[in-house]
Amino acid sequence: MKVTRSTTAPAPALGAPKTRKAKTTGAQRRAVFLFVAPFGVLFLAFYAVPIIFAVVQSLLTVERKGTFGPPRQVFGGFVQYQQVFQNTEFWESVGRVLLFGAVQVPVMLGLALLFALLLDSPLLRGKKFFRLAFFAPYAVPGVIAAIMWGFLYSPSLSPFDAVTSEVNFLSAELVLWAIANIVTWVYVGYNMLIIYSSLLAIPTEIYEAARLDGASNLQIAWRIKIPLVVPAIILTGVFSIIGTLQLLAEPQTLRSFSSAISSTFTPNLAVYTTASVPNYNLAAAFSVVLALATFVLSFVFLKATQRKVSQ
């Protein structure tokens, strides 16, 4: 006797409870709003409103009635942006920091990756000491670090006068790379911590399987660890690009030690100098253009690295 199996779903039993989607009550909505409200207020007050205010200021211009008339702001359209694109000193500063980032960022991230791999290596002793030693410079504020390195660079003040008397790190040819050394010294530990945290998230079973296959520590680091922390390296790369275009504290502080650093040495320093004139409208236009350039550069870097990783 052949038994046929029905393909239709059985009918629900009489009296069986029907599943219902949970409805969001008014109390739950208020609770969500209560938890989100602090972030929303801070986001609007310290992020959205300043950006909108800067954009509005960049579209205004100052006019006077007569020679000694009181100044008043009127809508000027893109007049300030025309001055931005005609300002050669600003674009020279942009090119300077792009050169700075093309050299400094790979060196800094390379050192951060190396230190993270050393901390994650089973061969290293005293990991707590080295973890603190690598990260300690990040606890030093950028201005303090620039002052400290400024004294070390200065030929008349440095305790290493045998070196500084032969090489002037504050000269026009080397001051950019002197700043790069300060930035690398401060931020390599911060980036190392991000990469090291990503290494700690890798399951240890992968390493054990690789050792059973005969892989050495160097092969494990090159073929397993580095490929798995690529997303963390990309993240630190985006942070570094943004930080490079925002370079301000170090060159501004080193101006007291070197005459080679002008008031428009970096884009942010040019914005600060313009606002000090004061010319807030032009400074706002500089800021908007710099923010857009930072966004475009970070977006292109992110998309290019993601495409390369997916291949």
Tab-separated table of N, CA and C in Angstrom, residues 230 234 303-311:
chain	number	residue	atom	x	y	z
A	230	VAL	N	43.300	43.891	8.504
A	230	VAL	CA	43.234	44.921	7.461
A	230	VAL	C	42.109	45.925	7.720
A	234	ILE	N	42.687	49.942	7.861
A	234	ILE	CA	41.938	50.909	7.043
A	234	ILE	C	41.308	51.980	7.926
A	303	LYS	N	36.925	53.701	-0.216
A	303	LYS	CA	36.401	52.911	-1.320
A	303	LYS	C	37.519	52.148	-2.049
A	304	ALA	N	38.663	52.784	-2.227
A	304	ALA	CA	39.765	52.122	-2.919
A	304	ALA	C	40.293	50.949	-2.126
A	305	THR	N	40.420	51.101	-0.814
A	305	THR	CA	40.916	49.998	0.009
A	305	THR	C	39.895	48.885	0.129
A	306	GLN	N	38.614	49.227	0.212
A	306	GLN	CA	37.585	48.190	0.293
A	306	GLN	C	37.515	47.387	-1.010
A	307	ARG	N	37.684	48.061	-2.150
A	307	ARG	CA	37.665	47.354	-3.413
A	307	ARG	C	38.869	46.413	-3.525
A	308	LYS	N	40.017	46.872	-3.042
A	308	LYS	CA	41.214	46.042	-3.102
A	308	LYS	C	41.113	44.848	-2.185
A	309	VAL	N	40.508	45.053	-0.992
A	309	VAL	CA	40.343	43.950	-0.060
A	309	VAL	C	39.364	42.920	-0.598
A	310	SER	N	38.271	43.372	-1.229
A	310	SER	CA	37.266	42.446	-1.764
A	310	SER	C	37.806	41.615	-2.920
A	311	GLN	N	38.823	42.141	-3.632
A	311	GLN	CA	39.416	41.373	-4.740
A	311	GLN	C	40.311	40.256	-4.201
